[in-house]
Short mmCIF file of C-alpha atoms and ligand atoms in Angstrom, two decimals:
data_model
loop_
_atom_site.label_atom_id
_atom_site.label_comp_id
_atom_site.label_asym_id
_atom_site.label_seq_id
_atom_site.Cartn_x
_atom_site.Cartn_y
_atom_site.Cartn_z
CA MET A 1 -15.53 21.73 -6.00
CA PRO A 2 -16.63 19.03 -3.58
CA GLU A 3 -19.60 19.88 -1.43
CA SER A 4 -17.40 20.28 1.60
CA ARG A 5 -13.72 21.07 1.13
CA TRP A 6 -11.65 18.79 3.28
CA SER A 7 -8.19 19.24 4.57
CA VAL A 8 -6.02 16.31 3.81
CA ALA A 9 -2.55 15.32 4.93
CA VAL A 10 -0.60 12.78 2.88
CA VAL A 11 2.41 11.28 4.62
CA GLY A 12 4.79 10.07 1.93
CA PRO A 13 4.30 11.82 -1.52
CA GLY A 14 5.51 8.70 -3.47
CA GLY A 15 3.74 6.55 -6.07
CA VAL A 16 0.53 6.13 -4.08
CA GLY A 17 0.65 9.25 -1.97
CA GLY A 18 1.74 11.64 -4.74
CA LEU A 19 -1.05 10.40 -6.97
CA LEU A 20 -3.88 10.54 -4.30
CA GLY A 21 -2.79 13.84 -3.05
CA ALA A 22 -2.73 15.30 -6.61
CA VAL A 23 -6.14 13.75 -7.37
CA LEU A 24 -7.62 15.26 -4.20
CA ALA A 25 -6.03 18.62 -4.69
CA ARG A 26 -7.31 18.76 -8.33
CA ALA A 27 -10.81 17.93 -6.88
CA GLY A 28 -10.59 21.09 -4.65
CA HIS A 29 -9.42 19.69 -1.34
CA GLN A 30 -6.61 21.36 0.69
CA VAL A 31 -3.74 18.93 0.73
CA VAL A 32 -0.50 19.14 2.83
CA TYR A 33 2.28 16.56 2.31
CA VAL A 34 4.33 15.33 5.17
CA ALA A 35 7.69 14.71 3.48
CA LYS A 36 11.43 14.41 4.05
CA PRO A 37 13.13 17.87 3.84
CA ASP A 38 14.64 17.53 0.19
CA THR A 39 11.39 16.16 -1.12
CA ALA A 40 9.33 18.79 0.73
CA ALA A 41 11.58 21.53 -0.87
CA ALA A 42 11.00 20.06 -4.40
CA LEU A 43 7.22 19.86 -3.88
CA ASN A 44 7.03 23.34 -2.45
CA SER A 45 8.81 24.81 -5.50
CA GLY A 46 7.57 22.52 -8.28
CA GLY A 47 4.26 21.02 -7.11
CA ILE A 48 3.26 17.55 -8.33
CA HIS A 49 3.07 16.47 -11.91
CA VAL A 50 0.98 13.32 -12.72
CA ARG A 51 0.95 11.22 -15.82
CA SER A 52 -1.95 8.86 -15.38
CA ALA A 53 -3.51 6.15 -17.62
CA GLN A 54 -6.80 6.96 -15.66
CA PHE A 55 -6.72 10.70 -14.71
CA GLY A 56 -4.77 12.05 -17.66
CA GLU A 57 -1.62 14.34 -17.32
CA PHE A 58 -1.96 17.29 -14.93
CA HIS A 59 -0.02 19.51 -12.49
CA VAL A 60 -1.07 20.75 -9.08
CA PRO A 61 0.87 23.10 -6.81
CA ALA A 62 1.79 21.63 -3.40
CA VAL A 63 2.46 22.48 0.13
CA ALA A 64 4.78 20.11 1.93
CA VAL A 65 6.13 20.16 5.53
CA PRO A 66 8.47 17.94 7.58
CA ARG A 67 5.92 17.85 10.44
CA LEU A 68 2.13 18.28 10.55
CA ALA A 69 1.31 21.28 12.49
CA ALA A 70 -2.44 21.88 12.13
CA PRO A 71 -5.42 19.44 12.33
CA VAL A 72 -6.79 17.73 9.12
CA ASP A 73 -9.96 15.82 8.28
CA VAL A 74 -7.97 12.79 7.09
CA CYS A 75 -4.40 11.77 7.00
CA LEU A 76 -3.45 9.26 4.38
CA VAL A 77 -0.33 7.29 5.12
CA ALA A 78 1.48 6.10 2.00
CA VAL A 79 5.10 5.31 2.99
CA LYS A 80 6.78 1.91 2.60
CA ALA A 81 6.53 -0.30 5.70
CA THR A 82 10.30 0.13 6.31
CA SER A 83 9.78 4.00 6.76
CA LEU A 84 6.58 3.82 8.74
CA GLU A 85 7.83 4.68 12.27
CA ALA A 86 10.04 7.48 11.01
CA ALA A 87 7.34 8.94 8.83
CA LEU A 88 4.76 8.86 11.72
CA ALA A 89 7.09 10.93 13.86
CA GLY A 90 6.08 13.79 11.54
CA VAL A 91 2.38 13.46 12.52
CA PRO A 92 2.05 14.12 16.24
CA ALA A 93 -1.44 12.88 17.56
CA GLU A 94 -2.05 16.28 19.15
CA ALA A 95 -1.55 18.01 15.85
CA LEU A 96 -3.84 15.65 14.00
CA GLY A 97 -6.84 16.57 16.23
CA ASP A 98 -9.73 14.30 15.61
CA GLY A 99 -8.96 13.63 11.97
CA LEU A 100 -9.11 10.10 10.57
CA VAL A 101 -5.83 8.18 9.79
CA LEU A 102 -6.08 6.00 6.77
CA PRO A 103 -2.85 3.86 6.05
CA LEU A 104 -2.72 2.43 2.52
CA LEU A 105 0.35 0.13 3.07
CA ASN A 106 0.49 -3.38 1.92
CA GLY A 107 0.63 -5.91 4.77
CA VAL A 108 -1.31 -6.23 8.01
CA GLU A 109 0.92 -5.34 10.90
CA HIS A 110 1.11 -1.69 10.23
CA MET A 111 -2.41 -1.28 11.70
CA SER A 112 -1.18 -1.95 15.19
CA VAL A 113 1.75 0.44 14.68
CA VAL A 114 -0.76 3.19 13.62
CA ARG A 115 -3.16 2.37 16.44
CA ALA A 116 -0.45 2.66 18.94
CA ARG A 117 -0.05 6.24 17.98
CA PHE A 118 -3.50 7.46 17.34
CA PRO A 119 -6.91 6.89 19.04
CA ALA A 120 -8.43 3.71 17.73
CA GLN A 121 -11.75 5.43 16.76
CA GLN A 122 -9.76 7.55 14.26
CA VAL A 123 -8.01 4.72 12.43
CA VAL A 124 -9.38 3.25 9.20
CA ALA A 125 -7.76 0.29 7.34
CA GLY A 126 -7.26 0.77 3.55
CA ALA A 127 -6.04 -1.36 0.70
CA ILE A 128 -5.13 0.06 -2.68
CA ARG A 129 -4.89 -1.75 -6.01
CA VAL A 130 -2.93 0.48 -8.44
CA GLU A 131 0.39 0.66 -10.26
CA SER A 132 1.84 4.02 -9.64
CA THR A 133 5.58 5.09 -9.37
CA ARG A 134 7.33 8.08 -8.04
CA VAL A 135 9.91 8.67 -10.84
CA ALA A 136 11.37 11.79 -9.18
CA PRO A 137 10.16 14.04 -6.26
CA GLY A 138 6.93 15.55 -7.29
CA ARG A 139 6.69 13.44 -10.49
CA VAL A 140 4.23 10.49 -10.54
CA GLU A 141 3.53 7.91 -13.31
CA HIS A 142 0.20 6.08 -12.83
CA THR A 143 0.44 3.22 -15.30
CA SER A 144 -2.64 1.17 -14.29
CA PRO A 145 -5.87 2.26 -15.83
CA PHE A 146 -7.46 1.89 -12.38
CA CYS A 147 -7.01 2.95 -8.86
CA TRP A 148 -9.24 0.88 -6.53
CA ILE A 149 -9.36 1.52 -2.82
CA ASP A 150 -11.14 -0.71 -0.17
CA VAL A 151 -11.79 0.78 3.38
CA ALA A 152 -13.02 -0.78 6.54
CA SER A 153 -12.44 -0.23 10.18
CA GLY A 154 -12.92 -2.39 13.37
CA THR A 155 -12.63 0.68 15.58
CA ALA A 156 -13.80 3.83 13.78
CA PRO A 157 -17.56 4.57 13.59
CA ARG A 158 -19.00 3.40 10.23
CA VAL A 159 -20.43 6.87 9.57
CA ARG A 160 -16.85 8.31 9.51
CA VAL A 161 -15.66 5.54 7.25
CA ASP A 162 -18.56 6.21 4.84
CA GLU A 163 -17.70 10.00 4.99
CA VAL A 164 -14.08 9.52 3.90
CA ALA A 165 -15.12 7.06 1.25
CA ALA A 166 -17.58 9.62 -0.18
CA GLN A 167 -14.93 12.34 -0.33
CA LEU A 168 -12.58 10.02 -2.08
CA ARG A 169 -15.27 8.92 -4.56
CA GLN A 170 -16.24 12.58 -5.32
CA ALA A 171 -12.59 13.12 -6.29
CA GLY A 172 -12.91 10.46 -8.90
CA LEU A 173 -11.49 7.41 -7.01
CA GLU A 174 -13.26 4.12 -6.94
CA VAL A 175 -13.81 3.23 -3.23
CA THR A 176 -15.48 0.17 -1.62
CA VAL A 177 -16.53 0.25 2.04
CA ARG A 178 -16.21 -3.20 3.60
CA ASP A 179 -17.36 -4.68 6.84
CA ASP A 180 -14.33 -6.55 7.98
CA GLU A 181 -10.97 -4.89 8.28
CA ALA A 182 -9.00 -8.16 8.62
CA ALA A 183 -10.64 -9.74 5.67
CA LEU A 184 -9.87 -6.62 3.63
CA LEU A 185 -6.14 -6.65 4.48
CA TRP A 186 -5.67 -10.45 4.13
CA ASP A 187 -7.65 -10.64 0.81
CA LYS A 188 -5.02 -8.33 -0.60
CA LEU A 189 -2.12 -10.14 1.00
CA ALA A 190 -3.26 -13.62 -0.21
CA PHE A 191 -2.46 -12.56 -3.79
CA LEU A 192 0.32 -10.05 -3.10
CA ALA A 193 2.53 -12.26 -0.81
CA PRO A 194 2.86 -15.15 -3.42
CA LEU A 195 3.41 -12.58 -6.19
CA ALA A 196 5.90 -10.48 -4.27
CA LEU A 197 7.95 -13.40 -2.81
CA LEU A 198 8.16 -15.56 -6.02
CA THR A 199 8.89 -12.73 -8.55
CA THR A 200 11.56 -11.31 -6.24
CA HIS A 201 13.02 -14.80 -5.53
CA ALA A 202 13.06 -15.60 -9.29
CA ALA A 203 14.06 -12.10 -10.22
CA ALA A 204 11.56 -12.64 -13.03
CA PRO A 205 8.07 -11.49 -14.09
CA VAL A 206 4.94 -13.42 -13.18
CA ASP A 207 4.83 -15.43 -16.46
CA VAL A 208 8.16 -16.97 -15.66
CA VAL A 209 7.03 -17.80 -12.13
CA ARG A 210 3.92 -19.54 -13.11
CA ASP A 211 5.71 -21.52 -15.87
CA GLU A 212 8.85 -22.35 -14.26
CA ARG A 213 8.27 -22.15 -10.56
CA ARG A 214 4.76 -23.58 -10.58
CA ALA A 215 5.38 -25.99 -7.68
CA ASP A 216 6.58 -23.25 -5.44
CA LEU A 217 3.72 -21.02 -6.69
CA VAL A 218 1.11 -23.63 -5.81
CA ALA A 219 2.65 -24.33 -2.51
CA VAL A 220 2.94 -20.73 -1.42
CA ILE A 221 -0.50 -19.89 -2.50
CA GLY A 222 -1.80 -22.89 -0.48
CA GLU A 223 0.13 -21.78 2.57
CA VAL A 224 -0.74 -18.12 2.41
CA THR A 225 -4.31 -18.81 1.65
CA ALA A 226 -4.60 -21.07 4.82
CA VAL A 227 -3.20 -18.28 6.91
CA ALA A 228 -5.50 -15.67 5.24
CA ARG A 229 -8.56 -17.85 5.84
CA ALA A 230 -7.54 -18.41 9.38
CA SER A 231 -7.17 -14.62 9.80
CA GLY A 232 -10.68 -13.92 8.50
CA ALA A 233 -10.49 -13.62 4.60
CA ALA A 234 -12.77 -15.64 2.38
CA VAL A 235 -10.08 -16.55 -0.08
CA ASP A 236 -9.39 -20.01 -1.60
CA ALA A 237 -6.25 -21.24 -3.28
CA THR A 238 -7.83 -22.21 -6.63
CA THR A 239 -9.27 -18.64 -7.11
CA ILE A 240 -5.85 -17.10 -6.30
CA LEU A 241 -4.11 -19.52 -8.65
CA GLY A 242 -6.64 -18.58 -11.36
CA MET A 243 -5.75 -14.93 -10.79
CA PHE A 244 -2.07 -15.65 -11.34
CA ASP A 245 -2.82 -17.51 -14.57
CA ARG A 246 -4.92 -14.51 -15.87
CA VAL A 247 -2.65 -11.57 -14.95
CA PRO A 248 -0.72 -10.09 -17.98
CA ALA A 249 2.68 -11.75 -18.75
CA GLY A 250 5.55 -9.28 -17.66
CA MET A 251 3.82 -8.23 -14.42
CA ARG A 252 6.28 -7.59 -11.67
CA SER A 253 6.01 -6.72 -8.10
CA SER A 254 7.20 -3.64 -6.23
CA MET A 255 9.23 -5.88 -3.86
CA GLN A 256 11.16 -7.14 -6.98
CA ARG A 257 11.82 -3.70 -8.25
CA ASP A 258 13.07 -2.59 -4.81
CA ALA A 259 15.34 -5.70 -4.62
CA GLN A 260 16.69 -5.10 -8.08
CA ALA A 261 17.51 -1.56 -7.20
CA ASN A 262 19.13 -2.66 -3.95
CA ARG A 263 16.60 -0.71 -1.94
CA PRO A 264 15.14 -1.87 1.40
CA THR A 265 12.17 -4.14 0.59
CA GLU A 266 8.92 -4.81 2.32
CA LEU A 267 9.92 -8.45 2.89
CA ASP A 268 9.26 -8.42 6.59
CA ALA A 269 5.84 -6.56 6.28
CA ILE A 270 4.73 -9.06 3.60
CA GLY A 271 6.44 -12.44 4.04
CA GLY A 272 7.43 -11.97 7.70
CA ALA A 273 3.84 -11.12 8.60
CA VAL A 274 2.49 -14.16 6.95
CA LEU A 275 4.99 -16.37 8.84
CA ARG A 276 4.19 -14.65 12.21
CA ALA A 277 0.44 -15.12 11.64
CA ALA A 278 1.02 -18.76 10.65
CA GLY A 279 3.10 -19.33 13.80
CA ARG A 280 0.24 -17.90 16.00
CA ARG A 281 -2.24 -20.26 14.35
CA ASP A 282 -0.10 -23.37 14.14
CA ILE A 283 -0.21 -23.46 10.22
CA ASP A 284 2.67 -25.07 8.46
CA THR A 285 4.35 -22.78 5.86
CA PRO A 286 7.68 -24.47 4.92
CA VAL A 287 7.85 -23.09 1.40
CA THR A 288 6.99 -19.51 2.32
CA ALA A 289 9.46 -19.72 5.19
CA ARG A 290 12.36 -20.94 2.86
CA LEU A 291 11.68 -18.15 0.43
CA VAL A 292 11.45 -15.48 3.11
CA ASP A 293 14.81 -16.81 4.73
CA GLU A 294 16.63 -16.82 1.33
CA LEU A 295 15.35 -13.35 0.36
CA ALA A 296 16.32 -11.94 3.76
CA ALA A 297 19.72 -13.48 3.46
CA ARG A 298 20.12 -11.81 0.01
CA GLU A 299 19.00 -8.44 1.32
CA ALA A 300 21.41 -8.57 4.26
CA THR A 301 24.22 -9.06 1.67
CA TRP A 302 23.47 -6.09 -0.31
CA ALA A 303 22.66 -3.95 2.71
CA THR A 304 26.26 -4.42 3.91
CA LEU A 305 27.74 -3.33 0.49
N1 NAP B 1 3.03 2.18 -5.75
C1 NAP B 1 2.10 1.18 -6.06
O1 NAP B 1 1.73 1.08 -7.20
C2 NAP B 1 1.54 0.54 -4.87
C3 NAP B 1 0.37 -0.27 -5.07
C4 NAP B 1 -0.37 -0.96 -3.98
C5 NAP B 1 0.25 -0.77 -2.76
N2 NAP B 1 1.28 -0.05 -2.53
C6 NAP B 1 1.85 0.11 -1.16
O2 NAP B 1 1.69 1.50 -0.84
C7 NAP B 1 2.75 1.85 0.09
C8 NAP B 1 3.57 2.96 -0.44
O3 NAP B 1 4.17 2.51 -1.61
P1 NAP B 1 4.76 3.49 -2.75
O4 NAP B 1 4.99 2.69 -3.96
O5 NAP B 1 3.84 4.66 -2.93
O6 NAP B 1 6.13 3.98 -2.20
P2 NAP B 1 7.18 5.07 -2.61
O7 NAP B 1 6.92 5.48 -4.06
O8 NAP B 1 8.52 4.59 -2.29
O9 NAP B 1 6.78 6.33 -1.81
C9 NAP B 1 6.97 6.42 -0.51
C10 NAP B 1 7.16 7.91 -0.04
O10 NAP B 1 7.35 7.87 1.33
C11 NAP B 1 8.39 8.93 1.55
N3 NAP B 1 8.96 8.82 2.91
C12 NAP B 1 9.89 7.80 3.20
N4 NAP B 1 10.30 7.98 4.54
C13 NAP B 1 9.65 9.10 4.91
C14 NAP B 1 9.61 9.89 6.15
N5 NAP B 1 10.37 9.60 7.14
N6 NAP B 1 8.86 11.00 6.21
C15 NAP B 1 8.03 11.31 5.24
N7 NAP B 1 8.03 10.64 3.93
C16 NAP B 1 8.76 9.58 3.78
C17 NAP B 1 9.22 8.81 0.41
O11 NAP B 1 9.97 10.01 0.33
P3 NAP B 1 11.08 10.30 -0.81
O12 NAP B 1 10.32 10.52 -2.06
O13 NAP B 1 11.68 11.54 -0.11
O14 NAP B 1 12.07 9.17 -0.73
C18 NAP B 1 8.31 8.55 -0.73
O15 NAP B 1 7.90 9.77 -1.32
C19 NAP B 1 3.65 0.56 0.23
O16 NAP B 1 3.25 -0.24 1.40
C20 NAP B 1 3.27 -0.18 -1.03
O17 NAP B 1 3.44 -1.62 -0.93
C21 NAP B 1 1.94 0.60 -3.57
#
């Protein structure tokens, strides 16, 4: 049992939310999931089953609701960007009380959406590095042997950020508290945006991208890195390209998996956000813009099918 048992809400019991909720519940915290009605029913009857390369295989019972009704110490938000507004409708600020809100979405622009709904002193930014998939409601496959979380807040008191980090660590998660929220989010996007855009555009894993689409890869990394640096991240293009050259062949992105399954993708939250930030800072991003345009056109085609 943790020294103090927290109440935790998890909005979106998918790959990320299902894993974190189950790990926190196993550690003794009281977890409630805010979920769509069918998923809530599945969780309430069957709980959450996790198969994890890091945490092993385990099952926890679950309580899921369509709308948060009682205050919690922290509310993790783990939906895709495309569902954010709809999902946050299930978390009325008055029900949350003075609990923290910790979104773990990829991208940067969700932070202003969250801050528009909740008091700024309760909002903490998070970035998660993990590979975890919701294979069915209440069933999660965590395939990476790690789950790393960075947190920082430009608006919440540091003591509260440290407190949530300590609770997550005590449950077995690796958490780093950072000083700069924008740097935290853009650090992650500087690698993720080229990976997501190019693997999705090529409909191929990272090894094909780095071998057969190298000119585009170098160009997009250069463009995204310039935007990330202008936005506060201490990233450089050579280091990011080196990361691409070291990741295992066969690595794919969730944007690519969503596109292959004809599901809505996070193209706008990832590629669109880079282009909007570039526009605000007068940074040229022609190759990124071309990829985003072409991917948006493809998505529009399958969305009408
Ligand atoms: N998965 C990873 O390995 C990973 C790694 C790093 C970052 N991320 C980021 O983490 C975020 C979440 O990704 P994910 O892979 O966990 O997504 P996911 O597996 O698709 O899970 C999203 C969850 O949100 C739920 N949801 C959708 N609309 C909702 C609503 N209106 N109310 C309540 N719940 C709703 C979905 O419910 P249903 O189950 O009912 O459809 C699903 O359980 C994304 O921004 C992603 O880029 C993911």
